[in-house]
Amino acid sequence: MMLLIAIIAIPSKLSAQTCPENIGFENGNFSNWKLFTGLASIDKNKNVIYTNEVNNPASGRHTLISAKTEKDFYGGFSLIPKNGGNFTVKLGNNGTGAQADGISYLLNVPADRPEFTLTYQYAVVLEDPNHPLEEQPRFIARVKDLEKNAYIPCASFEYVATSSLPGFTKSKVNNSVIYKEWTPVTINLSGYQGKKLLIEFISADCALGGHFGYAYVDVNNLCGDLIVGNTFCKSADELNISGPSGFKNYNWYNADRSVKYGSGQSITLKPTPAEGSKIILDLMPYDGFGCPSSVEAVVHSVDYQVLVQEKYTVCENTEIDLTSANYILNKNEGFTYLVYQDKDLTQQVLA
């Protein structure tokens, strides 16, 4: 069996962070997640969702998906996002009955990470019966600061079925159904170091009970800085940097904003900026889905370049450590090594 892998080496003092255990469902189960079922209802002309925790996944309501070739019936998109992991979760179904289904994860933001992010991808399928907004099917993604017992405004979103909902398309299978294909969202949790945060995803049917709503969720397995690529090898003549996913506009500047480096989620700077120089990124979200913000990173260089075996053949079912000296030819104790199955660094191999 021949392995095609991607290996990155990061100085230990600048180490990227793997996300908490199984936050991306890569164990193939719901360990560390809490599961909920409930009902959507109307109270004083407001949509209210009541849920109760359940010990096991509800059949057809909390569904783990691993089939990369399967498509959604109404939207025709893949059930696993292109740059996603090996598993996604489907919340809800195309049944009715005012059902609501949710999952939550308790996230302890590391105390030593003043800049910290979490990225997830979602896809939504909602029936649109043209009811008043409080009665419509919906998908909710939100983050609660448990210390304040309040949801973080710039990290909490509610998608209610309407024909004008940005990014949604009418189904070719059923004209009363709208859908949104996989979309990435990066939650900026900078400033929450040492805090306990609750990540919640909820899908809900029409509150009157006659129309459905469901969603798919995939959480990335890398958490860390908003800007990546600011650490480079001294031998490199260019710097490739990227910002977080899911924003409308990206604008890059030097420290005093006298130079605009470019626009877009990823840019290349050539020649490389000076050691210790600061890069500023202005982020503009889509209307109604986040807050404008500015983040920064400091350029660091390292005198190191990872060398790996170009090709290595092993017997099927053989257990190997891809971070060992057999595969990384110049392994250094001052670096953290992460191994991935794909070039987009979404499917981590835990050695």
Coordinates of C-alpha atoms in Angstrom, one line a residue:
M1 CA 0.0 0.0 0.0
M2 CA 1.4 3.4 -1.0
L3 CA 0.6 6.4 1.2
L4 CA 0.1 9.9 -0.1
I5 CA 0.5 12.2 2.9
A6 CA 1.2 15.8 3.8
I7 CA 3.4 16.6 6.8
I8 CA 3.9 20.0 8.3
A9 CA 6.4 21.0 11.0
I10 CA 5.7 23.9 13.3
P11 CA 8.1 25.4 15.9
S12 CA 6.9 24.2 19.3
K13 CA 6.7 27.7 20.6
L14 CA 4.5 28.7 17.7
S15 CA 2.6 25.5 17.5
A16 CA -0.8 25.2 15.9
Q17 CA -3.4 23.7 18.1
T18 CA -5.3 20.5 17.3
C19 CA -8.9 21.0 18.4
P20 CA -10.4 19.2 21.5
E21 CA -11.0 15.5 21.3
N22 CA -13.5 14.5 18.6
I23 CA -14.9 18.0 18.0
G24 CA -14.8 17.1 14.3
F25 CA -16.5 13.7 14.8
E26 CA -13.4 12.0 13.5
N27 CA -13.7 9.2 16.1
G28 CA -16.8 8.1 14.1
N29 CA -19.1 8.7 17.1
F30 CA -20.5 11.5 19.3
S31 CA -18.1 11.1 22.2
N32 CA -17.7 14.5 24.1
W33 CA -20.8 15.8 22.4
K34 CA -24.2 16.1 24.1
L35 CA -27.3 15.3 22.1
F36 CA -30.7 16.9 22.3
T37 CA -34.2 16.4 20.8
G38 CA -37.2 18.6 21.3
L39 CA -39.9 20.8 19.7
A40 CA -40.2 24.1 18.0
S41 CA -43.1 26.3 19.2
I42 CA -44.5 29.8 19.3
D43 CA -44.7 31.7 22.5
K44 CA -45.9 35.3 22.5
N45 CA -45.3 35.6 18.7
K46 CA -41.7 34.4 19.1
N47 CA -40.1 31.2 18.0
V48 CA -39.1 29.1 21.0
I49 CA -37.2 25.8 20.8
Y50 CA -37.5 23.4 23.8
T51 CA -34.9 20.6 24.0
N52 CA -34.0 17.7 26.3
E53 CA -30.7 15.9 26.5
V54 CA -30.8 12.3 25.3
N55 CA -28.3 9.6 26.1
N56 CA -28.1 8.1 22.6
P57 CA -28.4 9.4 19.0
A58 CA -32.1 9.6 18.0
S59 CA -32.7 7.5 14.9
G60 CA -32.9 9.7 11.8
R61 CA -32.3 12.8 13.8
H62 CA -28.6 12.6 14.9
T63 CA -26.9 10.9 11.9
L64 CA -23.2 10.3 11.4
I65 CA -22.3 10.2 7.7
S66 CA -19.1 8.9 6.2
A67 CA -20.2 8.1 2.6
K68 CA -18.2 10.6 0.4
T69 CA -20.2 9.7 -2.8
E70 CA -23.7 10.3 -1.4
K71 CA -25.6 13.4 -2.3
D72 CA -28.4 15.4 -0.6
F73 CA -31.8 14.6 -2.2
Y74 CA -33.0 18.2 -2.5
G75 CA -29.7 20.1 -3.1
G76 CA -27.6 17.5 -4.9
F77 CA -24.4 18.4 -3.0
S78 CA -22.1 15.9 -1.4
L79 CA -22.8 14.9 2.2
I80 CA -19.1 15.3 3.0
P81 CA -17.6 18.7 2.2
K82 CA -14.7 18.8 -0.3
N83 CA -12.2 20.1 2.3
G84 CA -13.9 18.3 5.3
G85 CA -12.9 15.4 7.4
N86 CA -14.1 11.8 7.2
F87 CA -17.4 12.3 9.1
T88 CA -20.2 14.8 9.1
V89 CA -23.4 15.0 11.2
K90 CA -26.9 15.4 9.8
L91 CA -29.3 17.1 12.3
G92 CA -32.9 16.4 11.6
N93 CA -34.6 15.0 8.5
N94 CA -37.3 15.7 6.0
G95 CA -40.1 14.5 8.3
T96 CA -42.4 17.0 10.0
G97 CA -43.9 17.3 13.5
A98 CA -42.2 20.5 14.7
Q99 CA -39.2 18.5 15.7
A100 CA -35.9 20.2 16.8
D101 CA -32.6 18.4 17.1
G102 CA -29.3 19.6 18.5
I103 CA -25.8 18.9 19.6
S104 CA -23.4 20.8 21.8
Y105 CA -19.8 20.7 22.8
L106 CA -18.1 22.2 25.9
L107 CA -15.0 24.0 24.7
N108 CA -12.2 25.0 27.1
V109 CA -10.2 27.7 25.3
P110 CA -6.5 27.2 26.2
A111 CA -5.3 29.8 28.7
D112 CA -2.2 30.4 26.7
R113 CA -3.9 31.2 23.4
P114 CA -5.0 34.9 23.4
E115 CA -5.8 34.4 19.7
F116 CA -7.9 31.3 19.0
T117 CA -10.3 30.2 16.3
L118 CA -12.7 27.4 15.5
T119 CA -13.8 26.7 12.0
Y120 CA -16.9 24.7 11.0
Q121 CA -18.7 24.0 7.8
Y122 CA -22.5 23.8 7.4
A123 CA -25.1 22.9 4.8
V124 CA -28.8 23.6 5.2
V125 CA -32.0 22.3 3.7
L126 CA -35.2 24.1 4.6
E127 CA -38.8 23.9 3.5
D128 CA -40.2 27.4 2.9
P129 CA -44.0 27.5 3.5
N130 CA -44.0 31.3 3.5
H131 CA -45.3 31.4 7.1
P132 CA -44.4 34.4 9.4
L133 CA -40.7 34.3 10.3
E134 CA -41.4 33.0 13.8
E135 CA -43.1 29.9 12.4
Q136 CA -40.5 29.0 9.7
P137 CA -38.0 26.1 9.8
R138 CA -34.5 27.2 10.8
F139 CA -30.9 26.3 11.5
I140 CA -29.0 27.8 14.5
A141 CA -25.3 27.8 15.2
R142 CA -24.2 29.7 18.3
V143 CA -21.5 30.0 21.0
K144 CA -22.3 30.7 24.6
D145 CA -20.0 32.3 27.1
L146 CA -20.8 30.2 30.2
E147 CA -19.3 32.6 32.6
K148 CA -21.6 35.4 31.4
N149 CA -24.4 33.0 30.5
A150 CA -24.8 34.9 27.2
Y151 CA -24.4 34.1 23.5
I152 CA -21.5 35.7 21.7
P153 CA -23.1 38.0 19.1
C154 CA -20.4 37.8 16.5
A155 CA -20.2 34.0 16.7
S156 CA -23.9 33.2 16.8
F157 CA -26.2 32.9 13.7
E158 CA -29.7 31.9 12.9
Y159 CA -30.8 30.9 9.4
V160 CA -34.6 31.2 9.0
A161 CA -36.2 29.8 5.8
T162 CA -37.0 32.8 3.5
S163 CA -36.7 33.1 -0.3
S164 CA -34.3 36.0 0.1
L165 CA -31.9 34.3 2.5
P166 CA -28.4 35.0 1.2
G167 CA -26.6 32.1 -0.5
F168 CA -29.7 29.8 -0.7
T169 CA -30.9 28.2 -3.9
K170 CA -34.4 26.8 -4.7
S171 CA -34.4 23.0 -5.0
K172 CA -35.0 21.5 -8.5
V173 CA -36.6 18.6 -6.9
N174 CA -39.2 20.6 -4.8
N175 CA -39.9 24.2 -5.4
S176 CA -40.9 24.7 -1.8
V177 CA -37.4 23.7 -0.6
I178 CA -34.4 26.0 -0.4
Y179 CA -30.9 24.8 0.4
K180 CA -27.4 26.1 1.0
E181 CA -24.4 24.1 0.0
W182 CA -21.4 23.6 2.3
T183 CA -20.2 27.0 3.6
P184 CA -17.2 27.5 6.0
V185 CA -17.4 29.8 9.0
T186 CA -14.6 30.8 11.3
I187 CA -15.4 31.8 14.8
N188 CA -13.0 34.3 16.3
L189 CA -12.6 33.4 20.0
S190 CA -9.7 35.7 20.6
G191 CA -9.8 37.2 24.1
Y192 CA -11.6 34.1 25.5
Q193 CA -8.5 32.3 26.7
G194 CA -9.2 30.3 29.8
K195 CA -13.0 30.5 29.3
K196 CA -15.5 27.8 29.0
L197 CA -17.7 28.1 25.8
L198 CA -20.6 26.0 24.7
I199 CA -20.8 25.3 20.9
E200 CA -24.3 24.6 19.8
F201 CA -25.9 23.5 16.5
I202 CA -29.7 23.1 16.2
S203 CA -32.1 22.3 13.3
A204 CA -35.8 22.9 13.7
D205 CA -39.0 22.2 11.7
C206 CA -41.8 24.7 11.1
A207 CA -43.3 25.5 14.5
L208 CA -46.8 24.6 13.2
G209 CA -45.6 21.1 12.5
G210 CA -46.2 20.8 8.8
H211 CA -42.8 21.6 7.2
F212 CA -39.2 20.3 7.7
G213 CA -35.8 21.7 8.2
Y214 CA -32.4 19.9 8.6
A215 CA -28.7 20.6 8.4
Y216 CA -25.3 19.1 8.0
V217 CA -22.3 20.1 10.2
D218 CA -18.6 19.4 10.0
V219 CA -16.0 20.9 12.4
N220 CA -12.4 21.3 11.4
N221 CA -9.8 19.6 13.5
L222 CA -7.3 22.5 13.7
C223 CA -7.9 25.3 16.1
G224 CA -5.5 28.2 16.6
D225 CA -4.4 31.5 15.1
L226 CA -6.5 33.4 12.7
I227 CA -3.6 34.0 10.3
V228 CA -1.5 31.0 9.2
G229 CA 1.7 30.9 7.2
N230 CA 3.4 33.7 9.0
T231 CA 6.2 31.3 9.9
F232 CA 8.5 30.4 7.0
C233 CA 11.8 28.9 6.2
K234 CA 14.7 31.3 5.9
S235 CA 15.6 29.8 2.5
A236 CA 12.2 30.8 1.1
D237 CA 11.9 33.9 -1.1
E238 CA 8.1 34.3 -0.6
L239 CA 5.6 34.2 2.2
N240 CA 2.2 32.4 1.6
I241 CA -0.3 33.5 4.2
S242 CA -4.0 32.8 4.7
G243 CA -6.9 34.1 6.7
P244 CA -9.8 32.3 8.2
S245 CA -12.6 30.9 6.1
G246 CA -16.1 32.3 5.7
F247 CA -15.7 36.1 5.3
K248 CA -16.9 38.3 2.4
N249 CA -13.7 40.5 2.1
Y250 CA -10.1 40.2 3.1
N251 CA -7.6 43.1 3.0
W252 CA -4.0 42.8 4.0
Y253 CA -1.7 45.6 5.2
N254 CA 1.7 46.3 6.8
A255 CA 1.9 47.5 10.4
D256 CA 1.0 51.1 9.8
R257 CA -1.3 50.4 6.9
S258 CA 0.9 52.5 4.6
V259 CA 1.2 49.4 2.2
K260 CA -1.8 47.3 1.1
Y261 CA -0.4 43.8 0.4
G262 CA -3.5 42.6 -1.4
S263 CA -7.0 41.2 -1.0
G264 CA -8.4 37.7 -0.8
Q265 CA -8.3 34.9 1.8
S266 CA -4.8 33.8 0.7
I267 CA -2.0 36.0 -0.7
T268 CA 1.7 35.6 -1.5
L269 CA 4.2 38.2 -0.4
K270 CA 7.5 38.4 -2.4
P271 CA 10.1 39.1 -1.1
T272 CA 9.3 38.0 2.4
P273 CA 8.7 40.7 4.9
A274 CA 11.4 41.4 7.5
E275 CA 11.8 39.2 10.5
G276 CA 9.5 40.5 13.3
S277 CA 7.4 42.7 11.1
K278 CA 3.7 42.8 11.6
I279 CA 0.9 41.9 9.1
I280 CA -2.6 43.2 9.6
L281 CA -5.7 41.6 8.1
D282 CA -9.1 43.4 7.9
L283 CA -12.1 41.0 7.8
M284 CA -15.5 41.9 6.6
P285 CA -18.3 39.3 7.1
Y286 CA -21.3 38.7 5.0
D287 CA -24.3 40.9 6.0
G288 CA -25.9 39.7 9.2
F289 CA -23.3 36.9 9.8
G290 CA -20.6 38.3 12.0
C291 CA -18.8 41.5 12.9
P292 CA -16.0 43.4 11.1
S293 CA -12.7 42.9 12.8
S294 CA -8.9 43.3 12.4
V295 CA -6.4 40.7 13.3
E296 CA -2.6 40.6 13.1
A297 CA 0.4 38.3 13.0
V298 CA 4.1 38.7 13.4
V299 CA 6.5 37.3 10.7
H300 CA 8.9 34.6 12.0
S301 CA 11.5 32.7 10.1
V302 CA 13.1 29.3 11.0
D303 CA 16.2 27.7 9.6
Y304 CA 14.6 24.4 8.9
Q305 CA 12.9 22.5 6.1
V306 CA 11.2 19.2 6.7
L307 CA 12.5 16.3 4.6
V308 CA 10.4 13.1 4.1
Q309 CA 10.6 9.9 2.2
E310 CA 9.3 10.5 -1.3
K311 CA 7.8 7.0 -1.5
Y312 CA 7.5 4.3 1.1
T313 CA 5.7 1.0 0.6
V314 CA 4.3 -1.0 3.6
C315 CA 2.2 -4.1 3.9
E316 CA -1.6 -3.7 4.3
N317 CA -2.8 -3.3 7.9
T318 CA 0.7 -2.5 9.1
E319 CA 0.8 0.1 11.9
I320 CA 3.3 2.9 11.3
D321 CA 4.2 6.1 13.0
L322 CA 4.4 8.7 10.2
T323 CA 6.2 11.2 12.5
S324 CA 9.0 8.8 13.2
A325 CA 12.6 9.2 12.0
N326 CA 11.9 6.5 9.4
Y327 CA 9.7 8.9 7.5
I328 CA 10.8 12.3 8.5
L329 CA 14.5 12.4 7.7
N330 CA 15.6 15.4 9.6
K331 CA 13.3 15.4 12.6
N332 CA 14.0 18.0 15.2
E333 CA 12.8 18.0 18.9
G334 CA 12.1 21.8 18.6
F335 CA 9.2 21.2 16.2
T336 CA 5.7 19.7 16.4
Y337 CA 4.9 17.5 13.4
L338 CA 1.4 17.1 12.1
V339 CA 0.4 14.5 9.4
Y340 CA -2.6 14.8 7.1
Q341 CA -4.2 12.6 4.4
D342 CA -4.9 15.5 2.2
K343 CA -3.2 18.6 0.8
D344 CA -5.8 20.9 2.4
L345 CA -4.8 19.7 5.8
T346 CA -8.3 18.8 6.9
Q347 CA -8.0 15.0 7.6
Q348 CA -5.3 14.6 10.2
V349 CA -3.6 11.3 10.8
L350 CA -3.1 10.7 14.5
A351 CA 0.2 8.9 14.7

